[in-house]
Tab-separated table of C-alpha atoms in Angstrom:
chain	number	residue	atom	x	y	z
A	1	UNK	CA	0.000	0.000	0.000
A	2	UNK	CA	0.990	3.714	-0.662
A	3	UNK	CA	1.365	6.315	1.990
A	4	UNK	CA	0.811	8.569	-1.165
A	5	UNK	CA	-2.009	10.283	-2.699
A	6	UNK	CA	-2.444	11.127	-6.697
A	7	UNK	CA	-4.911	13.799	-8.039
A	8	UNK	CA	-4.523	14.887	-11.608
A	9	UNK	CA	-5.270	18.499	-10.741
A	10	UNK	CA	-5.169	20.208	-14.389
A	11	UNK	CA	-4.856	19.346	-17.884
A	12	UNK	CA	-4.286	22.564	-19.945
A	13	UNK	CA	-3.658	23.463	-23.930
A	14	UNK	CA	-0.359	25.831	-23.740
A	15	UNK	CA	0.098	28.338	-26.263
A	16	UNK	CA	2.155	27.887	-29.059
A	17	UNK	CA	4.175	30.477	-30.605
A	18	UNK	CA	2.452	33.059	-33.197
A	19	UNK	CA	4.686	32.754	-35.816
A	20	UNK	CA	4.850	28.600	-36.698
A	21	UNK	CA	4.938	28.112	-40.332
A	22	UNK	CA	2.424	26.172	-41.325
A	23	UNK	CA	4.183	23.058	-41.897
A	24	UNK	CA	4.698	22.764	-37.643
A	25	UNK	CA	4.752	19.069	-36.597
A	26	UNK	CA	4.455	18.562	-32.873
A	27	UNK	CA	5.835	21.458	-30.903
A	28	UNK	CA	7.196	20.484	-27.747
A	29	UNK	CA	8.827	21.490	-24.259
A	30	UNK	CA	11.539	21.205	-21.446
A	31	UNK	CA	11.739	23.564	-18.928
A	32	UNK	CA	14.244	23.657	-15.551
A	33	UNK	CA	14.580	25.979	-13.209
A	34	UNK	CA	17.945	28.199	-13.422
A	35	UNK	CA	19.555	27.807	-9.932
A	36	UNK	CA	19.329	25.855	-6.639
A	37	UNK	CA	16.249	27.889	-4.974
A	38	UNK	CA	14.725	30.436	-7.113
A	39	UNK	CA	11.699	30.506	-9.346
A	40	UNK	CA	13.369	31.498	-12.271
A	41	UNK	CA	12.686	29.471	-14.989
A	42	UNK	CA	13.891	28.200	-18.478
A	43	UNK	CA	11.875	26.528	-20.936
A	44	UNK	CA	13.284	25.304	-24.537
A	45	UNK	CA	11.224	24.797	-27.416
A	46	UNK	CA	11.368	22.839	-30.959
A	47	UNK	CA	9.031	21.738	-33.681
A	48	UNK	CA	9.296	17.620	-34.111
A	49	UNK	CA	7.979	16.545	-37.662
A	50	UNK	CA	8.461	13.252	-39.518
A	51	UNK	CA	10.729	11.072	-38.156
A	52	UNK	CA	12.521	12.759	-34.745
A	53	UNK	CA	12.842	15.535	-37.199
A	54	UNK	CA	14.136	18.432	-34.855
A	55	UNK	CA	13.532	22.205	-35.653
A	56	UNK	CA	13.175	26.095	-34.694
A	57	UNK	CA	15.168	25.986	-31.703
A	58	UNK	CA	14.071	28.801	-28.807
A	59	UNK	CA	14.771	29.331	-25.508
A	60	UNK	CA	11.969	30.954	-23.082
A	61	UNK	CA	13.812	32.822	-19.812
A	62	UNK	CA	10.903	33.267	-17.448
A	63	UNK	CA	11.322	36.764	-14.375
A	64	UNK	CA	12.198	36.459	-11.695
A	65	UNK	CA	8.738	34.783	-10.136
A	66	UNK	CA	8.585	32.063	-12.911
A	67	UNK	CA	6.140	33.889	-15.372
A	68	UNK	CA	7.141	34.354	-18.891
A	69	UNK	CA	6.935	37.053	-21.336
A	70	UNK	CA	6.587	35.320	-24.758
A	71	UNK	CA	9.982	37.219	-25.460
A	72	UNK	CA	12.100	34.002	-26.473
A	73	UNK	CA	16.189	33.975	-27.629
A	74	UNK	CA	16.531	32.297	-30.845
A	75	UNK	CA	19.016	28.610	-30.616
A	76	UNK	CA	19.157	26.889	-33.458
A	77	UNK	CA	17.509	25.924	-36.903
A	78	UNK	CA	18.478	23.425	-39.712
A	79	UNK	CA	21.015	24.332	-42.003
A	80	UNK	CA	20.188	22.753	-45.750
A	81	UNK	CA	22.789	22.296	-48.034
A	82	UNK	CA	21.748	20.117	-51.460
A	83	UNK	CA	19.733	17.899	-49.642
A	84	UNK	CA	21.501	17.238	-47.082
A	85	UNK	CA	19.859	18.531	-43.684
A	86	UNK	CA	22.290	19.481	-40.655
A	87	UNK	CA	19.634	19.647	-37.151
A	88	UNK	CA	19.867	19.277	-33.553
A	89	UNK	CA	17.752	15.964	-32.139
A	90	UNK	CA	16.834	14.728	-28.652
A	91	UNK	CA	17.792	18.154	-26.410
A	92	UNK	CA	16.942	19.242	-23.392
A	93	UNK	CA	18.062	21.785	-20.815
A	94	UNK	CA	18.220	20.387	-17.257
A	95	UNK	CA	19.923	22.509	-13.971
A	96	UNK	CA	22.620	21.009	-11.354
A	97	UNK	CA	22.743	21.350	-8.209
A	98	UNK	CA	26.117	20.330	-7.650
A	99	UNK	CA	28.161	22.545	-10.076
A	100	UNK	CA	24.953	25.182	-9.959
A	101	UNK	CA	25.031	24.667	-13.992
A	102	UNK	CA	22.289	25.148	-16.831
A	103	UNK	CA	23.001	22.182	-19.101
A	104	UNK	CA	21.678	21.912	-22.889
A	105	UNK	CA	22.541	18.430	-24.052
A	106	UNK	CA	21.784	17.369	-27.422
A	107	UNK	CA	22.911	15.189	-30.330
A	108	UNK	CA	24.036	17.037	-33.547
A	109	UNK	CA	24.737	15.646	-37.242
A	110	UNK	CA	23.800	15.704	-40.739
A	111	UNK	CA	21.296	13.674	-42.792
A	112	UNK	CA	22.691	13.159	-46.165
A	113	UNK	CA	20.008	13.201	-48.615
A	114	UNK	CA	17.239	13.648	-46.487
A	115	UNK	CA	14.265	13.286	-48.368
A	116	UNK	CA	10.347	13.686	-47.206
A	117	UNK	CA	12.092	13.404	-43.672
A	118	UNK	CA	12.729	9.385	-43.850
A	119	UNK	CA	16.144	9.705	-45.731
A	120	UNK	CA	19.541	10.031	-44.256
A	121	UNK	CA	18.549	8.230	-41.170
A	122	UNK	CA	21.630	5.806	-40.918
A	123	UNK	CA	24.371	8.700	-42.307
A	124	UNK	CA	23.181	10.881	-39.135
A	125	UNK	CA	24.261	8.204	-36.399
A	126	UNK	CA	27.786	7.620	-38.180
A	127	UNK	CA	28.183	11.248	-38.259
A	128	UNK	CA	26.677	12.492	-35.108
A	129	UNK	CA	28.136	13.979	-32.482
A	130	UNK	CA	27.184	14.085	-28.636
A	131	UNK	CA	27.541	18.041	-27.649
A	132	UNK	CA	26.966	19.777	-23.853
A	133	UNK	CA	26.204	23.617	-23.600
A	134	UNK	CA	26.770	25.049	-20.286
A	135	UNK	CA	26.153	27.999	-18.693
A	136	UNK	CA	26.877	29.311	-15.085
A	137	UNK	CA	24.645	32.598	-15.265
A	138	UNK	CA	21.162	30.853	-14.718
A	139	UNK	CA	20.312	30.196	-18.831
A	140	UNK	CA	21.259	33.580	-19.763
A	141	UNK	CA	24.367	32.314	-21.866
A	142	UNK	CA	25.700	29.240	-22.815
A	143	UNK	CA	29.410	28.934	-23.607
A	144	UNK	CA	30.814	27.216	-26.786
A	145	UNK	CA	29.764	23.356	-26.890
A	146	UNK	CA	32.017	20.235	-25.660
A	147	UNK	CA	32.158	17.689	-27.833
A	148	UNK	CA	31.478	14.572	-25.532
A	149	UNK	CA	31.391	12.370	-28.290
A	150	UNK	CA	35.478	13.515	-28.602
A	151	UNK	CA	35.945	12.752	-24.963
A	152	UNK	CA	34.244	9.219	-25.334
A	153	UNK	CA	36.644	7.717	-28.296
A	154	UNK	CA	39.623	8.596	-25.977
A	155	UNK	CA	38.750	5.335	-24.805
A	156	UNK	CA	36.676	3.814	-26.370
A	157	UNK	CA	35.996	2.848	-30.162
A	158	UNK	CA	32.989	0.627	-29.918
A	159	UNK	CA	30.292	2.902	-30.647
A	160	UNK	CA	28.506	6.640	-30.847
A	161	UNK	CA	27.255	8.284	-27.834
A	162	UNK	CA	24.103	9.854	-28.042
A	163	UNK	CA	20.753	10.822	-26.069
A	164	UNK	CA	17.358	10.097	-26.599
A	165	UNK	CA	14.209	10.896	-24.243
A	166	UNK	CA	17.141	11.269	-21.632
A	167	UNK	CA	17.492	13.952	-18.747
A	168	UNK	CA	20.202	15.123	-15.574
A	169	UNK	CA	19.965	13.468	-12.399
A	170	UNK	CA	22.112	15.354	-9.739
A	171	UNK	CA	23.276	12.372	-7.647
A	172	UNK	CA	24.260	12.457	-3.381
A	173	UNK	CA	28.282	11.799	-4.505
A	174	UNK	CA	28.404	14.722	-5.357
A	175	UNK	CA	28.214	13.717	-9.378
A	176	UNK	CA	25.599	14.104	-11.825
A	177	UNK	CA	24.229	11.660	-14.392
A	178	UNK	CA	22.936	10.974	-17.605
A	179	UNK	CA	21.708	8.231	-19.409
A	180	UNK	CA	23.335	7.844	-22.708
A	181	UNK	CA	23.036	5.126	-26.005
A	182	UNK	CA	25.498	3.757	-28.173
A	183	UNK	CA	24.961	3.728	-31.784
A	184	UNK	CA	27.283	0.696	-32.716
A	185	UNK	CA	30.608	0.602	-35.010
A	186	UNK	CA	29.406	-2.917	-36.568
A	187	UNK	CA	32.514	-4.572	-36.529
A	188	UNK	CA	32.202	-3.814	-32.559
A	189	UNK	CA	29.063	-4.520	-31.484
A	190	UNK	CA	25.758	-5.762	-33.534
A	191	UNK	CA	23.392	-4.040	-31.531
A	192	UNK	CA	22.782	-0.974	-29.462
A	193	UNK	CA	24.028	-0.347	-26.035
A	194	UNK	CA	23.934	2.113	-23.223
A	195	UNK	CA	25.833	3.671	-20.239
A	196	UNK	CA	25.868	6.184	-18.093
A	197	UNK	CA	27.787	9.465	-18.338
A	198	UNK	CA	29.146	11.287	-15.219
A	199	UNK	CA	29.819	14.892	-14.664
A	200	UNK	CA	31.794	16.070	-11.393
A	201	UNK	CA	33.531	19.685	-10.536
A	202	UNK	CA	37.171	19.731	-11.120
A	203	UNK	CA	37.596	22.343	-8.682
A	204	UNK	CA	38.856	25.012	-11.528
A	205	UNK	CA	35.594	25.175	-12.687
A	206	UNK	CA	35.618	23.041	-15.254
A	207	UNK	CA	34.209	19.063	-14.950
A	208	UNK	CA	35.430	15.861	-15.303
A	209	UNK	CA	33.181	13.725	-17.357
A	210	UNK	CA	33.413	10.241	-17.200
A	211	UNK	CA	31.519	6.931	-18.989
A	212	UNK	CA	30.254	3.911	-16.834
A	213	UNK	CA	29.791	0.324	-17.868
A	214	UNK	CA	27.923	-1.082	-20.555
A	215	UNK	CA	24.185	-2.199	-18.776
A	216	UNK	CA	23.705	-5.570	-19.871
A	217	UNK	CA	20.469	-6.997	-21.499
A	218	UNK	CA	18.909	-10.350	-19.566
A	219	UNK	CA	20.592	-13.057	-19.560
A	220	UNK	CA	20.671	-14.702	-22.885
A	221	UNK	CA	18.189	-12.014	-24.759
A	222	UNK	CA	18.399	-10.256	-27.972
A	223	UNK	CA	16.818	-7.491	-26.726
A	224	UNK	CA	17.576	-3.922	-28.429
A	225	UNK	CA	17.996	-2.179	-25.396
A	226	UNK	CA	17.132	1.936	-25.956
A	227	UNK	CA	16.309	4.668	-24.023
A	228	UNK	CA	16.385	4.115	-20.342
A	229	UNK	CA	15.403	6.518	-16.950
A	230	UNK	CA	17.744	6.507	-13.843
A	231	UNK	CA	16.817	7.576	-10.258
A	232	UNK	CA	18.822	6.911	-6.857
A	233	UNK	CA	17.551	4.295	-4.707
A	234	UNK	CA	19.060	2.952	-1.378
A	235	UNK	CA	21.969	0.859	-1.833
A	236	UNK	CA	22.784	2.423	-5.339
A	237	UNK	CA	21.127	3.587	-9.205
A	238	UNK	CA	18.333	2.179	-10.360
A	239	UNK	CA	17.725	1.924	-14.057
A	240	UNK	CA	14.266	1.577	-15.880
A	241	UNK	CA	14.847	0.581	-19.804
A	242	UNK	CA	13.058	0.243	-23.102
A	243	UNK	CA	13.729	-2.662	-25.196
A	244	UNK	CA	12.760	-3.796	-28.430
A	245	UNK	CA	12.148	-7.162	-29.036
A	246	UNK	CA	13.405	-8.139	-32.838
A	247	UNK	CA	9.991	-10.278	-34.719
A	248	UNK	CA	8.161	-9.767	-32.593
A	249	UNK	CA	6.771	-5.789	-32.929
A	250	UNK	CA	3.700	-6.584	-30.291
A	251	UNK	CA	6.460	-6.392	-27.510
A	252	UNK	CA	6.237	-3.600	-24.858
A	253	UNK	CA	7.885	-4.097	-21.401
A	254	UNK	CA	10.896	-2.390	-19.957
A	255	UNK	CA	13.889	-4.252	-17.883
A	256	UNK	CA	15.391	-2.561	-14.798
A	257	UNK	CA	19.339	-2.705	-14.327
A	258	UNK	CA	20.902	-2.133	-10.954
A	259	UNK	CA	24.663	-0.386	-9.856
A	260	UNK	CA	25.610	-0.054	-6.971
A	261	UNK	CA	29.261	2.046	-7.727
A	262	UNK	CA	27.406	4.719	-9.786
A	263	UNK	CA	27.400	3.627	-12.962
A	264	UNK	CA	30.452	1.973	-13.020
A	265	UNK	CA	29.031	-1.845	-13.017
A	266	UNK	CA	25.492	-2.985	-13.384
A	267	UNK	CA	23.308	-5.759	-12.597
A	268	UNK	CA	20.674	-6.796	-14.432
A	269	UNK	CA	17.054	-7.171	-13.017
A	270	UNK	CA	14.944	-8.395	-15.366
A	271	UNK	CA	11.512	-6.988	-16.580
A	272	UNK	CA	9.854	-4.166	-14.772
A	273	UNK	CA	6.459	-5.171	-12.282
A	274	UNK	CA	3.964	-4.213	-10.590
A	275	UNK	CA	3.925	-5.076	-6.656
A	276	UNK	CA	1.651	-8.262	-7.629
A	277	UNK	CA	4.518	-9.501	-9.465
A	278	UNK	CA	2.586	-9.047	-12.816
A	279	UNK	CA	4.704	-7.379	-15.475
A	280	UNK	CA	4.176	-3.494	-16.402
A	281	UNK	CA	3.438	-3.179	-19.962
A	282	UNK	CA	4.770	0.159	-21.072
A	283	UNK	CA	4.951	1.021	-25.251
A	284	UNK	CA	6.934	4.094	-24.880
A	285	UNK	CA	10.661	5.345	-25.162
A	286	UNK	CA	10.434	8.880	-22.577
A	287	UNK	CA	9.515	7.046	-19.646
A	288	UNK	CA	10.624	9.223	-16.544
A	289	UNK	CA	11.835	8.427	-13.018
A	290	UNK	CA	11.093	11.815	-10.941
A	291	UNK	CA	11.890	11.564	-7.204
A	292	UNK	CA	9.098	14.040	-5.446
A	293	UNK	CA	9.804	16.362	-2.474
A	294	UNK	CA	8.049	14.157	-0.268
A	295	UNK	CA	11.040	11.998	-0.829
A	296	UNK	CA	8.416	9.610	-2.823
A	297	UNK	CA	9.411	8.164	-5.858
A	298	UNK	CA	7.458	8.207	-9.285
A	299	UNK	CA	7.523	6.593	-12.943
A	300	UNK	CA	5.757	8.533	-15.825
A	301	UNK	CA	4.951	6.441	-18.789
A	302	UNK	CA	2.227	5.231	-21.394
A	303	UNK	CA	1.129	2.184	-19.401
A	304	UNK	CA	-0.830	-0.023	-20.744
A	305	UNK	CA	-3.103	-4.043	-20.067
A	306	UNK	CA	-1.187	-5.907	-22.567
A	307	UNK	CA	1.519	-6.021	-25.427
A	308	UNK	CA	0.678	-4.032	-27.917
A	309	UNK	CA	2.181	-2.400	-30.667
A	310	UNK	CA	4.638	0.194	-29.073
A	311	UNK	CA	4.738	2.816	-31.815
A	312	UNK	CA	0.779	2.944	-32.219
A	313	UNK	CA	-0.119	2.659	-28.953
A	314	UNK	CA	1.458	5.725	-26.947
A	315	UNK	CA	-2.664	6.984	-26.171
A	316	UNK	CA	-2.367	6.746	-22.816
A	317	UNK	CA	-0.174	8.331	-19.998
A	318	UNK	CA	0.202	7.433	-17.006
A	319	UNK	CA	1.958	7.723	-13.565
A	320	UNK	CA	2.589	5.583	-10.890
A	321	UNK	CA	4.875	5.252	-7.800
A	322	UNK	CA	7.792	3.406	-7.400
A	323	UNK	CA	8.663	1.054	-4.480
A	324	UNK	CA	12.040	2.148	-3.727
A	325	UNK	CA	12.893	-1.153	-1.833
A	326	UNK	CA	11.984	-3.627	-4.604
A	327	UNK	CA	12.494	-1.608	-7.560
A	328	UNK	CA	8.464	-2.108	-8.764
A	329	UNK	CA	5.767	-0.120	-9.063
A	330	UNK	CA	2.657	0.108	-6.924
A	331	UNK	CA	0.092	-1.105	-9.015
A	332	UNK	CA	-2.570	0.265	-6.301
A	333	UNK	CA	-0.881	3.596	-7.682
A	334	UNK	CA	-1.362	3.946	-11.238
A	335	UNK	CA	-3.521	6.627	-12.316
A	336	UNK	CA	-4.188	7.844	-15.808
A	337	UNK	CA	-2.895	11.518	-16.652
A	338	UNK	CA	-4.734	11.808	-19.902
A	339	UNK	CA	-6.100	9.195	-22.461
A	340	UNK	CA	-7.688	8.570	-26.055
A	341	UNK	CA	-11.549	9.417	-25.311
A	342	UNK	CA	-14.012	8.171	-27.564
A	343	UNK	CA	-14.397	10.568	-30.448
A	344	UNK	CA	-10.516	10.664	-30.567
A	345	UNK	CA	-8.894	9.679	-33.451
A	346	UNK	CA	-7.241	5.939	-33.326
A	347	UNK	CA	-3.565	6.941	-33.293
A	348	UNK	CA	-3.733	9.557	-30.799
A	349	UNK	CA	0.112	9.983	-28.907
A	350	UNK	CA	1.145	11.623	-25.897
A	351	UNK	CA	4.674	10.942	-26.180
A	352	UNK	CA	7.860	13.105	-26.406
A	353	UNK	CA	7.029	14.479	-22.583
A	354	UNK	CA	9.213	15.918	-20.104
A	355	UNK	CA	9.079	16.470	-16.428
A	356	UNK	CA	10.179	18.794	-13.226
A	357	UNK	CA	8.251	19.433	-9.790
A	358	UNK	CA	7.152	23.022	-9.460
A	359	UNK	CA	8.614	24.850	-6.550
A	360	UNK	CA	6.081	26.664	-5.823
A	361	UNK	CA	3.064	24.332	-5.515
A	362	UNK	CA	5.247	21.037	-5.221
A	363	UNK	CA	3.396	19.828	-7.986
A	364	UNK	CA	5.094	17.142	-11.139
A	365	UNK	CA	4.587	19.190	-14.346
A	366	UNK	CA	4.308	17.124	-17.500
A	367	UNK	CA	4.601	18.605	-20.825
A	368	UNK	CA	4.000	16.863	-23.784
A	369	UNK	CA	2.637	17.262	-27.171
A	370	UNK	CA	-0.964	15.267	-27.358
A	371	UNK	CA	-1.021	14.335	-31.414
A	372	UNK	CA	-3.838	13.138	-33.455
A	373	UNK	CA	-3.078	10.798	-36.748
A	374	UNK	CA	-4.624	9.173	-39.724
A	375	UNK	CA	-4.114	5.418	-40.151
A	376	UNK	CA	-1.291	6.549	-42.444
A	377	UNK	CA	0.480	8.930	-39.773
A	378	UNK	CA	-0.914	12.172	-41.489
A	379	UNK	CA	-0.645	14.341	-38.709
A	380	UNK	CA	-4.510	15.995	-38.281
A	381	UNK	CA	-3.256	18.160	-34.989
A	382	UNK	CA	-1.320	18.852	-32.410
A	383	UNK	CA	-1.727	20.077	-29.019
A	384	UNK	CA	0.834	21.002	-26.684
A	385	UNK	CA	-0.089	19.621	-23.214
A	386	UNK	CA	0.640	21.029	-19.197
A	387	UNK	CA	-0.622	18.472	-16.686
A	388	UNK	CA	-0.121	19.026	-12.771
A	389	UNK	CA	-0.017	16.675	-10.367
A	390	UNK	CA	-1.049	16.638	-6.862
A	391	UNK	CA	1.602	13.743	-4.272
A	392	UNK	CA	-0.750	13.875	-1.492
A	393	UNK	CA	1.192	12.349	2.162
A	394	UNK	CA	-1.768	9.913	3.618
């Protein structure tokens, strides 16, 4: 049983900006706050069409009190050059605590001949690059990129490091974390993998970054393993993790890995369940650990009965908390955020969403875009979703 409390306590339609051209796919958010205890906010924006097509770049500054003007600082937007498309994919803009640091993470590359946005697809992970913007004036500036990507084949020459659905997790060592993939050099490895990279004051200012271990799949799977969420825990890190299963495309759980040095060595766990010891079926690649200020801890994800599909099937989102002793969640816990209602058409997605507790209200905000699709993916609309939640102490 929980000692917790859930109440969905708004769902809200933000504003988009007035000048989207008309082609705007699904505009979405990330927003963190800009130091340790203020209200000062920063929120990033980008237009997602096709296939994780990433555009129009802007970052939102809120006063002092966390309201924003609509006044927004231009960041990036695709460069074109004969077909070939150079964009930014998978950002987002996260503050830590320990170096008292705006981060913008985000993977950047070219898609050679990238045609009606499903060409190039394969050129962009041999060319991409992993790049960190910092800044140390709350969001107001952000100095010249690192190249983590650089830092990564110092030592290593198995892969590409990139993100995807990933965020910062400022950790009690006095490090901060975040989860990374591994596009694969095929003569290395024949499959995805992921780690864990580590950021930690030098004392000069600068930080030492650092990758774990490789987080192994179960024992004797093929599983793809993706995008993954990571929160503390006692005793060590906790990992949740999307996997793809290859034949069989009705296959949508997530495994949980286990370290207990930070990153450096993992364990793995197996597939994700609910207290009942009933597997949690889960479609979606941006499921999000999110430790509350009542110490609680909570996973965000499209949660579904069964195996479905997982890229037709994101209609539902969910939240639920996590046992921090066993790893699973409280299935007495779940409670729908938002869902396909019945006039809704069939391939409805909330997906793409990101996270943060409001200081002020000690609420979880979720923002995510809330799409609506033909059977052929035409996209019909898109809505660009707030929802608060209420963690109620029983």
């Amino acid at each position: 049983m929980s000692n917790f409390k859930v109440i969905i306590d708004s769902r809200k339609v933000l504003r988009k900006p007035d000048d989207l051209p008309p082609d705007t796919g699904c505009w979405k958010n990330c927003t963190c706050y800009t130091s340790g205890n203020g209200m000062q906010k920063l929120t990033m924006t980008c237009n997602v069409v096709g296939r994780d097509r990433y555009d129009d770049f802007r970052d939102f500054l809120s006063d002092e009190n966390g309201n924003f003007s609509g006044t927004f600082t231009p960041v990036f937007r695709q460069q074109k050059n004969n077909g070939n498309v150079t964009r930014f994919i998978e950002p987002f803009v996260a503050y830590d605590s320990i170096s008292d640091s705006v981060f913008r993470f985000t993977i950047y590359g070219t898609f050679l001949d990238d045609r009606n946005d499903n060409g190039g697809q394969q050129s962009f992970f041999r060319n991409m690059k992993l790049l960190c913007f910092r800044s140390i004036d709350g969001g107001k500036n952000f100095a010249k990129p690192l190249d983590l990507s650089e830092i990564y084949f110092r030592d290593h020459s198995d892969g590409r490091p990139l993100i995807s659905c990933s965020h910062l997790l400022s950790c009690s060592d006095g490090k901060f974390r975040v989860p990374a993939c591994f596009y694969p050099v095929e003569d290395k490895k024949s499959s995805w993998f992921l780690r864990v990279l580590s950021g930690e004051p030098d004392g000069e200012g600068g930080i030492k970054w650092h990758f774990g271990g490789i987080i192994p799949p179960p024992d004797g799977s093929n599983l793809m393993m993706s995008e993954f969420s990571i929160a503390e825990v006692p005793g060590g890190l906790l990992a949740v993790i999307r996997a793809d299963h290859p034949g069989n495309e009705y296959f949508c759980r997530k495994y949980t890995a286990f370290s207990r040095d930070g990153g450096e060595n993992w364990e793995s766990c197996g597939i994700l369940r609910y207290d009942d010891d009933t597997p949690v079926y889960t479609p979606d690649s941006c499921g999000f650990l999110i430790r509350h200020s009542s110490n609680s801890l909570w996973y965000i994800s499209n949660i579904l009965e069964g195996d479905r599909n997982p890229y037709f099937t994101r209609n539902t989102l969910s939240v639920a908390e996590v046992d921090p002793a066993s790893c699973r969640l409280k299935k007495d816990t779940v409670t729908e955020i938002d869902g396909r209602q019945g006039n809704d058409l069939e391939y409805m997605a909330i997906s793409n969403f990101s996270c943060y507790e409001d200081r002020k209200t000690r609420e979880i905000v979720v923002e995510s875009p809330k799409t609506f699709q033909s059977v052929n993916n035409d996209l019909h609309d898109s809505k660009l979703m707030e929802y608060r939640i209420k963690i109620i102490q029983q």
